[in-house]
Coordinates of C-alpha atoms in Angstrom, one line a residue:
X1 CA -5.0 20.5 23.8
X2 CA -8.6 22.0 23.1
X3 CA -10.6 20.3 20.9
X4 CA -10.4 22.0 17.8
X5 CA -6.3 21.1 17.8
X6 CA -7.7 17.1 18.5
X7 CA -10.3 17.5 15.8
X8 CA -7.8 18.4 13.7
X9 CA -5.4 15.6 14.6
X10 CA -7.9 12.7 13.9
X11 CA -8.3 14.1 10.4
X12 CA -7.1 11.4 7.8
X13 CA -3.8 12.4 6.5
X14 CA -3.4 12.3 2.6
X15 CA -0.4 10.7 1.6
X16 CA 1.1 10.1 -2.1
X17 CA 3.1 7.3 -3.7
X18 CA 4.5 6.8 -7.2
X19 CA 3.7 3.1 -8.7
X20 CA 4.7 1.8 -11.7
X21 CA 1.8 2.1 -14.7
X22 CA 0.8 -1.8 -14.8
X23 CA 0.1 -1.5 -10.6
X24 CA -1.7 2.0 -11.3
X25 CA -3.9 0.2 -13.8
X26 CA -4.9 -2.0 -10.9
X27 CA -5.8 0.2 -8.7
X28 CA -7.2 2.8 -10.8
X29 CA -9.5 0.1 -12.0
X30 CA -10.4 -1.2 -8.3
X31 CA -9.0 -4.8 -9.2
X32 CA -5.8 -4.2 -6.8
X33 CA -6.7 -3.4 -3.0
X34 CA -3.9 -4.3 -1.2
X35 CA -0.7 -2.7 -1.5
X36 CA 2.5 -3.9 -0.8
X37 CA 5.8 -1.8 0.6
X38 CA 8.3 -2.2 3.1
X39 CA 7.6 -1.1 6.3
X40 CA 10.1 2.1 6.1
X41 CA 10.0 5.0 8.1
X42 CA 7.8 6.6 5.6
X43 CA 5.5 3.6 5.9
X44 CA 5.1 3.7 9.7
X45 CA 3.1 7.1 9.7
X46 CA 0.1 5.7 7.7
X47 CA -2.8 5.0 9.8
X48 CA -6.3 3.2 8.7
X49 CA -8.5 5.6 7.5
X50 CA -5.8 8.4 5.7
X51 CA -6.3 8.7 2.3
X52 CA -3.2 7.2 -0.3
X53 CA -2.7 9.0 -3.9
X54 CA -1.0 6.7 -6.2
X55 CA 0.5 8.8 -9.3
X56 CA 1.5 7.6 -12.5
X57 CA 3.2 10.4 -15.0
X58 CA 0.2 12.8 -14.7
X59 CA -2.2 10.3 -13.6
X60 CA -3.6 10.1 -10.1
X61 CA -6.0 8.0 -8.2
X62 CA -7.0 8.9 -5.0
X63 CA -8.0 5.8 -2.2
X64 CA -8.4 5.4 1.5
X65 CA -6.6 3.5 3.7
X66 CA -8.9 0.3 5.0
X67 CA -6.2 -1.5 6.9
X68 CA -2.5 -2.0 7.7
X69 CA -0.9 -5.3 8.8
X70 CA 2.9 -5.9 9.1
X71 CA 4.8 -8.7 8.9
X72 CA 8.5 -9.7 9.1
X73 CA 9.0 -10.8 5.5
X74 CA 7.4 -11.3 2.2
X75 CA 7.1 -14.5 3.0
X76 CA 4.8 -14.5 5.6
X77 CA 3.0 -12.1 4.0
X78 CA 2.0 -13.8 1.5
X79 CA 1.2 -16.6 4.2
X80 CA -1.8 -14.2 5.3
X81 CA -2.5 -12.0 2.3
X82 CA -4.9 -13.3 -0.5
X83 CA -2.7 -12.9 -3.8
X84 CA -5.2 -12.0 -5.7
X85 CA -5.9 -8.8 -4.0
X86 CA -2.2 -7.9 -4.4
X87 CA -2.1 -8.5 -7.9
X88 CA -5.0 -10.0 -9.5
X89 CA -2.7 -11.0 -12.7
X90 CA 0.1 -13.3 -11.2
X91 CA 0.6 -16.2 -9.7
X92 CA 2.4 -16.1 -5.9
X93 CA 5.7 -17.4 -6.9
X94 CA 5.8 -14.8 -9.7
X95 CA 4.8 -12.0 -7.3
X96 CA 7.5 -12.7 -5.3
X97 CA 10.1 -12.8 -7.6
X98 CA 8.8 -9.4 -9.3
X99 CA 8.8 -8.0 -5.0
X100 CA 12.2 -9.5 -4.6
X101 CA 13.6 -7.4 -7.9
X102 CA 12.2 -4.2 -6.6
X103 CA 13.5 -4.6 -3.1
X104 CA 16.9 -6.2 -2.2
X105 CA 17.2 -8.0 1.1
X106 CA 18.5 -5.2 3.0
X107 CA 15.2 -3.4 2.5
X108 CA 13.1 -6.6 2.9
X109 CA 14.6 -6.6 6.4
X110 CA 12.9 -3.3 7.9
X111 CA 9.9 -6.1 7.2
X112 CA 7.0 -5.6 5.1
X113 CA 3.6 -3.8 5.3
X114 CA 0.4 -4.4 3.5
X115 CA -1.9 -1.5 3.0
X116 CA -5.3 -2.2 2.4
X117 CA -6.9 0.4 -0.3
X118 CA -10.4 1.2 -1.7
X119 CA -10.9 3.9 -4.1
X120 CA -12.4 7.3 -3.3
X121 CA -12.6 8.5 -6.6
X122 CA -10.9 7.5 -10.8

């Protein structure tokens, strides 16, 4: 491999992801910087430092990627993870509940990952 073919592999990756509106609104508004998914295949090829573009309907808001941690369940997660920082407008046992509607156990089970964000641009 020469080293334009490496330069061009350490160059952050841009990503996109469809959120609901009320999460968008979070993140767009830089209250929300850690995002929460199950660690899919999908999930597995995001790397600190890529960018992530969240869209909502025609909206978009691009951020970068400041961390990744994985953990087994949503549980433990929210062991390590400050709440506020995943949703700055609910309490943990509502989180939870509203995670646990969105993703049945099956999906819970590939484990959970918890992508830190910042905004690169509104």
């Amino acid at each position: 491999m020469n080293s334009r073919t490496a330069d061009l592999d350490q160059r952050p990756r841009t990503h996109e992801l469809g959120i609901d509106k009320r999460y968008f609104d979070l993140i767009a508004s830089g209250k929300k910087t850690t995002e929460i998914k199950v660690n899919d295949s999908s999930r597995k090829r995001l790397k600190e430092g890529d960018l992530l573009r969240f869209k909502c309907r025609d909206e978009k808001v691009l951020t970068r990627i400041t961390r990744i941690a994985r953990y087994a369940d949503f549980d433990g997660m929210f062991e390590q993870e400050l709440v506020s920082s995943v949703n700055p407008t609910a309490a943990k046992a509502h989180q939870l509940r509203s995670i646990r509607e969105i993703y049945p156990p099956e999906r819970e089970a590939l484990g959970v990952v918890a992508i830190g964000i910042e905004l690169v641009e509104s």
